[in-house]
CSV table of C-alpha atoms and ligand atoms in Angstrom, one decimal:
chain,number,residue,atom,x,y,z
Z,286,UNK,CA,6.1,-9.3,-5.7
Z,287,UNK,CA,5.6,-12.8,-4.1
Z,288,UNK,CA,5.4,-11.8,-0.3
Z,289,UNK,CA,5.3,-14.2,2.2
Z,290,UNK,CA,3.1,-12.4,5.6
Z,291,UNK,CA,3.3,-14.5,8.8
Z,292,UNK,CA,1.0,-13.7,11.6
Z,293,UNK,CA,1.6,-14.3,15.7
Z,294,UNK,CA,-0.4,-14.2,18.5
Z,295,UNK,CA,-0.5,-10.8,19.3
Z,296,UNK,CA,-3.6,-8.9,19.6
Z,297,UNK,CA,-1.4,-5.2,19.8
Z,298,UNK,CA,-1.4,-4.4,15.8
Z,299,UNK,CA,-3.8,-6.8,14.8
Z,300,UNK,CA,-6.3,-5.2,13.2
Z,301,UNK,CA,-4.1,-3.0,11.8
Z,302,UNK,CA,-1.7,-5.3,10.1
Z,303,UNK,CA,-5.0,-7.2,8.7
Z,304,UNK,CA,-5.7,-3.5,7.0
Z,305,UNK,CA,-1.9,-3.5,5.7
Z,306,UNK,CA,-2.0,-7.5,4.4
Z,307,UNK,CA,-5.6,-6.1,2.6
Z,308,UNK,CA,-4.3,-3.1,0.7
Z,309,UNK,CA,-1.2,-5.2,-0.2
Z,310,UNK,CA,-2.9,-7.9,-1.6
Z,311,UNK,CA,-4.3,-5.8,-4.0
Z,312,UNK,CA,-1.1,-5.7,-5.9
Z,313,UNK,CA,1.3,-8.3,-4.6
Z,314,UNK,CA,0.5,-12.5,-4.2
Z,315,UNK,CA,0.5,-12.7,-0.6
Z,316,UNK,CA,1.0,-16.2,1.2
Z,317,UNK,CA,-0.6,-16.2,4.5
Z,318,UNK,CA,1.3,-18.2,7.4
Z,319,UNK,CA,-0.7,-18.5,11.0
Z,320,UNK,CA,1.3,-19.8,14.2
Z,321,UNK,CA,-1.2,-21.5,15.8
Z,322,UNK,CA,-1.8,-19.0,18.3
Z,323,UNK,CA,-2.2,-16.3,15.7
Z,324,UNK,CA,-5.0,-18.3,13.7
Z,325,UNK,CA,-7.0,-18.7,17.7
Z,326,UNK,CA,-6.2,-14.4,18.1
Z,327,UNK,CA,-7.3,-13.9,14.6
Z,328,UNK,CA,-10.2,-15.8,15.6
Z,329,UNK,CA,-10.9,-14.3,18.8
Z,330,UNK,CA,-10.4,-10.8,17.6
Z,331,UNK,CA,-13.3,-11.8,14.7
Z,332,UNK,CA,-10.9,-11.2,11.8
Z,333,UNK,CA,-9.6,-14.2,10.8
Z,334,UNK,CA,-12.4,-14.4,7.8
Z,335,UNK,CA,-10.8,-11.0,6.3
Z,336,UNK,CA,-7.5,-13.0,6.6
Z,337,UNK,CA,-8.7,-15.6,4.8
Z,338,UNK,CA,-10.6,-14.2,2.1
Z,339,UNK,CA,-7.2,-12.7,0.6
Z,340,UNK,CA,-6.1,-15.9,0.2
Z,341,UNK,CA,-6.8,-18.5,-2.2
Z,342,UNK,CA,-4.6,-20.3,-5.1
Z,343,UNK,CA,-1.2,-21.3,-6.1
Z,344,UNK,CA,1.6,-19.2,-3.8
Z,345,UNK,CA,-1.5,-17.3,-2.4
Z,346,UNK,CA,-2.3,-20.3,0.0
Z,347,UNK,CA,-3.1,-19.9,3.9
Z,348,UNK,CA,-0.7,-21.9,5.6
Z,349,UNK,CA,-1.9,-23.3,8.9
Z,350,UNK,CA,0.8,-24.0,12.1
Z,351,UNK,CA,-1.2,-27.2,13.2
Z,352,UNK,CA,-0.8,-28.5,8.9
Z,353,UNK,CA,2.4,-28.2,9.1
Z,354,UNK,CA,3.0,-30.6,11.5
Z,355,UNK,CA,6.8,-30.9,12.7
Z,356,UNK,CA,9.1,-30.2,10.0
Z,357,UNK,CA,7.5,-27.0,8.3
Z,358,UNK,CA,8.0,-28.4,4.8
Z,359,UNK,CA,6.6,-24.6,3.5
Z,360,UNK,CA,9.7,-23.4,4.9
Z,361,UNK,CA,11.7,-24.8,1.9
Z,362,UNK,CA,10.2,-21.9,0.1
Z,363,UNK,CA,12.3,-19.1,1.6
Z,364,UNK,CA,15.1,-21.3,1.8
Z,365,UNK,CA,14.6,-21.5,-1.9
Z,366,UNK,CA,14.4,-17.9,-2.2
Z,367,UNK,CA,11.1,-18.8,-3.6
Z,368,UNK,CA,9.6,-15.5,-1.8
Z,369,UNK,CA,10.6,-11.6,-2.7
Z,370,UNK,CA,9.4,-10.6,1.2
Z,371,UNK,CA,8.9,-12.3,4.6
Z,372,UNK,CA,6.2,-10.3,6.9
Z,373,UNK,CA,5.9,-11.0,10.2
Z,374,UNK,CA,3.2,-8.6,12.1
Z,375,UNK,CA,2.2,-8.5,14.5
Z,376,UNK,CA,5.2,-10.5,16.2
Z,377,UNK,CA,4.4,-11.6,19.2
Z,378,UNK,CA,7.2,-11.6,22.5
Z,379,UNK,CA,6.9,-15.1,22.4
Z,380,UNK,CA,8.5,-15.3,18.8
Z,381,UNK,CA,11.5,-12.3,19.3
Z,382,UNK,CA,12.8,-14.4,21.8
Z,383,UNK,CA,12.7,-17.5,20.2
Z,384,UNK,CA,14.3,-15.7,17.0
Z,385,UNK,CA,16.7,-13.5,18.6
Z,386,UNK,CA,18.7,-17.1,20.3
Z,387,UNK,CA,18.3,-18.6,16.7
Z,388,UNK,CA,15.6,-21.1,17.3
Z,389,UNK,CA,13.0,-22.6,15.1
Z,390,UNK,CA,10.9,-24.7,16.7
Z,391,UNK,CA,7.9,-23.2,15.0
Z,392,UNK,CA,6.2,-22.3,12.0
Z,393,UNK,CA,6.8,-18.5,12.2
Z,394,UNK,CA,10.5,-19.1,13.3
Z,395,UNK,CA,10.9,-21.5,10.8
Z,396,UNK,CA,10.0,-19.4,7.9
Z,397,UNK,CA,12.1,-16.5,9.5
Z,398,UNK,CA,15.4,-18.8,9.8
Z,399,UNK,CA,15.0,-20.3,6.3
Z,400,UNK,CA,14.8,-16.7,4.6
Z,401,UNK,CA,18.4,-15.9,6.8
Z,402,UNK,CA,19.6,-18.8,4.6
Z,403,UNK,CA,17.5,-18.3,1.7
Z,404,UNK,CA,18.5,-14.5,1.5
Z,405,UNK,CA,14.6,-13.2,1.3
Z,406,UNK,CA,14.4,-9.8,3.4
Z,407,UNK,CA,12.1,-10.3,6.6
Z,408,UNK,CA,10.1,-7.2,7.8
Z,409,UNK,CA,9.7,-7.5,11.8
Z,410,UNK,CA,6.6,-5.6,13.2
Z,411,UNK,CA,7.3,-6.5,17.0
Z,412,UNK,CA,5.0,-5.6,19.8
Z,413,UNK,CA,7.3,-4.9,22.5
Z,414,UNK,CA,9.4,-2.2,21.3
Z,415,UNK,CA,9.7,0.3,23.4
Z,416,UNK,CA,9.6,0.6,27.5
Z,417,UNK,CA,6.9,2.0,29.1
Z,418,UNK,CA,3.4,1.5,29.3
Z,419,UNK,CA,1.6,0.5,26.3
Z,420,UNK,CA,-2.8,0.5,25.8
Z,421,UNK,CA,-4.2,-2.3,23.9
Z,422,UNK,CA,-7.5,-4.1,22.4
Z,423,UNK,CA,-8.9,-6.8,24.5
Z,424,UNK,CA,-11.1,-9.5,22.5
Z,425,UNK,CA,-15.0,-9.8,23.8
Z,426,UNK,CA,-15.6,-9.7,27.7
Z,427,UNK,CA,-18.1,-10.8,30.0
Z,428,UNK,CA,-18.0,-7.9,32.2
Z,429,UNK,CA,-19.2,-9.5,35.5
Z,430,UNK,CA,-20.1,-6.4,37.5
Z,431,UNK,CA,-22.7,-5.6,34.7
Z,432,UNK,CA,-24.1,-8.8,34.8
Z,433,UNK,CA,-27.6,-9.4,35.7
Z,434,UNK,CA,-27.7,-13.3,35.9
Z,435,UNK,CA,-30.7,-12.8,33.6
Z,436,UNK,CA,-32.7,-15.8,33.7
Z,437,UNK,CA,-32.4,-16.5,29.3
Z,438,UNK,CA,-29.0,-15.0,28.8
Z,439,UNK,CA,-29.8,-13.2,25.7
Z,440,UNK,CA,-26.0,-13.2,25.0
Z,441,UNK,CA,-25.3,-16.4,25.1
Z,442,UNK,CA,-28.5,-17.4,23.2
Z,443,UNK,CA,-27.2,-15.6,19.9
Z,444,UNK,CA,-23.8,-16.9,20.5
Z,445,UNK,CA,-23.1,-19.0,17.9
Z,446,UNK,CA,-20.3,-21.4,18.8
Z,447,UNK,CA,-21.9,-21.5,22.1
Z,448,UNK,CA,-18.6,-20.0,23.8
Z,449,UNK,CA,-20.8,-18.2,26.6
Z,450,UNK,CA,-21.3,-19.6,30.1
Z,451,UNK,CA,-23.8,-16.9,31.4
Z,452,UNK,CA,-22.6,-15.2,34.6
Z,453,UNK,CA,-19.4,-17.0,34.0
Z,454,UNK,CA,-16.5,-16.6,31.2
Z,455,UNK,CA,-16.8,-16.4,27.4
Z,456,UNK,CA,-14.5,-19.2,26.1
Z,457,UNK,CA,-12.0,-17.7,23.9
Z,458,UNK,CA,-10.9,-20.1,22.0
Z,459,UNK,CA,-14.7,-20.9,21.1
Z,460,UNK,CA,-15.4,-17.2,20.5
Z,461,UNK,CA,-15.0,-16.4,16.5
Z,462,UNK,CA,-15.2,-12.6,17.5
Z,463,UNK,CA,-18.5,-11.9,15.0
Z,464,UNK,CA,-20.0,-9.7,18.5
Z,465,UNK,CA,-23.2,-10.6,18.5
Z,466,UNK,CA,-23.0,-11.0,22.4
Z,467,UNK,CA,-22.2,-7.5,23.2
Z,468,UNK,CA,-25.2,-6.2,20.8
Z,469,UNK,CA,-27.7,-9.0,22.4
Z,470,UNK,CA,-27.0,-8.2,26.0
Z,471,UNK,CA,-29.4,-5.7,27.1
Z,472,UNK,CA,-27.1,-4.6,30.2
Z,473,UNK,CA,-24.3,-4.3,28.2
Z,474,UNK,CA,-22.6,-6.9,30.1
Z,475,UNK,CA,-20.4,-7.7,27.3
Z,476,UNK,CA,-17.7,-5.7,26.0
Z,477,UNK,CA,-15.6,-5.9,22.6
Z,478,UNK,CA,-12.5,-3.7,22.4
Z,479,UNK,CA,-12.0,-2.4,25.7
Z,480,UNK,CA,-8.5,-1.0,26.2
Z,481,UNK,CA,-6.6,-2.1,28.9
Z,482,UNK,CA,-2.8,-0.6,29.7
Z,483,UNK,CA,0.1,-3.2,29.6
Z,484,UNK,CA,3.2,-2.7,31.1
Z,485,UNK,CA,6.2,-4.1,28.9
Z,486,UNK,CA,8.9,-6.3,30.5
Z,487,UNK,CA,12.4,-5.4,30.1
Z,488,UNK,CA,13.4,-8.8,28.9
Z,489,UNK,CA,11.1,-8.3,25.7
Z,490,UNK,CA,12.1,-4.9,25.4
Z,491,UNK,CA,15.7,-6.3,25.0
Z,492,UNK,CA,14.9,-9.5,22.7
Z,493,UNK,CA,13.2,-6.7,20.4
Z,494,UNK,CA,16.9,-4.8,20.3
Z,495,UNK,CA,18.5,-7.4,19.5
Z,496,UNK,CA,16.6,-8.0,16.3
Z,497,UNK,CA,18.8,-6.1,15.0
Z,498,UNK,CA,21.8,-8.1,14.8
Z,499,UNK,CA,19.9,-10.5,12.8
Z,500,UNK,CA,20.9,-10.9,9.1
Z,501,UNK,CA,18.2,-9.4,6.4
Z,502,UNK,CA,15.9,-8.5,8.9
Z,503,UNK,CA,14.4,-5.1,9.4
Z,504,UNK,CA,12.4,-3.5,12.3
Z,505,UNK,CA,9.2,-1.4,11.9
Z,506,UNK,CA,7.0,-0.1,14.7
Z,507,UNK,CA,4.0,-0.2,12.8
Z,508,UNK,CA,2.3,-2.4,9.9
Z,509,UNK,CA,1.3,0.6,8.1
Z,510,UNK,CA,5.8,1.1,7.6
Z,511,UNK,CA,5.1,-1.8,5.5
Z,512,UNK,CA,4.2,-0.4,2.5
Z,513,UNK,CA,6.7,2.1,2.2
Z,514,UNK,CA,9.1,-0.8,2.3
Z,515,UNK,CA,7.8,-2.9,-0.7
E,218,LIG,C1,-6.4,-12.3,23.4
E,218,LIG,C2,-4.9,-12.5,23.4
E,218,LIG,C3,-4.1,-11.4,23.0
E,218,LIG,C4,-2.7,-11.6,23.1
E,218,LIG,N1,-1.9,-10.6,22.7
E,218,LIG,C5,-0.6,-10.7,22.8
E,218,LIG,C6,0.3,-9.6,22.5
E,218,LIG,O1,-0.2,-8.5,22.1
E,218,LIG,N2,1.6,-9.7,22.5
E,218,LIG,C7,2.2,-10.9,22.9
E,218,LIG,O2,3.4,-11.0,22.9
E,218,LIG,N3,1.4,-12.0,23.2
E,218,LIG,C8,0.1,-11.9,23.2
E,218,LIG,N4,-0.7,-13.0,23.5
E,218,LIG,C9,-0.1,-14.2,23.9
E,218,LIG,C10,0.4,-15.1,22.8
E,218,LIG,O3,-0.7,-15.5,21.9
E,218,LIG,C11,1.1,-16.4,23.3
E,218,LIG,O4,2.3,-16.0,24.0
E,218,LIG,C12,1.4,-17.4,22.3
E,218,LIG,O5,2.0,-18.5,22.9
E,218,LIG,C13,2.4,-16.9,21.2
E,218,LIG,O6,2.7,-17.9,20.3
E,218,LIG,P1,3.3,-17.5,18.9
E,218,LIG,O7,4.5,-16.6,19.2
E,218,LIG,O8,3.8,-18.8,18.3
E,218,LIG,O9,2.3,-16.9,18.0
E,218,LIG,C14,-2.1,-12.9,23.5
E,218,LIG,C15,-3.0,-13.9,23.8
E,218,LIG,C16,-4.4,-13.7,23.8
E,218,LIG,C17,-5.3,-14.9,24.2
């Protein structure tokens, strides 16, 4: 199959649709598609290179939001019917609601409105789903109670991009998530893959129902429904 898998900003899945886009690519040409906040999370969460190593070669490309300048020329594609599948997962909030009013003012909703009019099936992994409390993965964290103002922060020493300011922040859209920080720091003042507990807003909760009215597009709680779907 020629599947098309978008990626948002959303941390919640993350790592867990990466594992799903790996084992499909084993059998299927995958085109990769990264809003722009998804290729910073990717990034952030330090598993954008996995991404990107499944990529590579003719309808196997890794389509960037900030290329694609204004009028998302990829999106002809699924207009075309060009693509057998659309994949968007995680989907960020941000994205449902833009979607579920019908605009496409973006790469990701783009692609999504061209394959309603290009008739390829879209596969929705949405993170608000459900109402309630949800736990989820936070990227690297300078955990400031554990910090020692260490003369030579050995953190930010072996910090590649240079994304630490010692006793300060870690700059996350510097940080390329390889977690060297939270091995250097003797105190253990950095942390990588804390859970925190978000609670979901009703308005996305109800963007995310409404999905459903939406022609060709299905709903799955989790990446790993993917497969099952192919
Ligand atoms: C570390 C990090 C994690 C995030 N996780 C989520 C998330 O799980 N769900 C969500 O809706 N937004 C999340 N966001 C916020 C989105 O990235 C932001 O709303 C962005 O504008 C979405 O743009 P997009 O929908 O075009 O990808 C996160 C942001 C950061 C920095």
């Amino acid at each position: 199959m020629k599947i098309a898998w978008a990626f948002t900003g959303a941390g919640h899945l993350l790592r867990e649709s990466v594992e799903t886009l790996e084992k499909l690519a084993t059998e299927h040409k995958v085109t990769v598609l990264l809003s722009g906040a998804g290729e910073e999370v990717l990034k952030m969460y330090g598993l954008f290179d996995r991404v990107k190593s499944v990529t590579g070669g003719y309808y196997q490309e890794l389509i960037l939001e900030k290329d694609q300048m204004w009028s998302y020329p990829i999106s002809g594609r699924f207009s075309l019917g060009r693509y057998d599948l659309l994949i968007v997962s995680p989907t960020t909030s941000n994205t449902i609601a833009k979607l579920v009013h019908g605009i496409a003012d973006s790469l990701v909703t783009n692609a999504v409105a061209q394959s309603g009019k290009g008739k390829v099936k879209t596969l929705l992994v949405p993170v608000d789903l459900e109402s309630g409390d949800l736990d989820t993965v936070l990227p690297s964290k300078l955990e400031l109670d554990l910090c020692q103002n260490c003369t030579t922060c050995e953190a930010a020493a072996v910090c590649p991009p240079d994304a630490i300011t010692p006793g300060v922040e870690i700059n996350l859209l510097k940080c390329q998530g390889c977690a060297a920080c939270q091995t250097a720091c003797p105190y253990g003042a950095v942390s990588g893959g804390s859970i925190i507990t978000i609670h979901m807003r009703e308005i996305d909760i109800k963007n995310s129902r409404k999905l459903h009215h939406l022609e060709g597009v299905e709903v799955l709680k989790d990446p790993l429904e993917i497969l099952s779907h192919l």
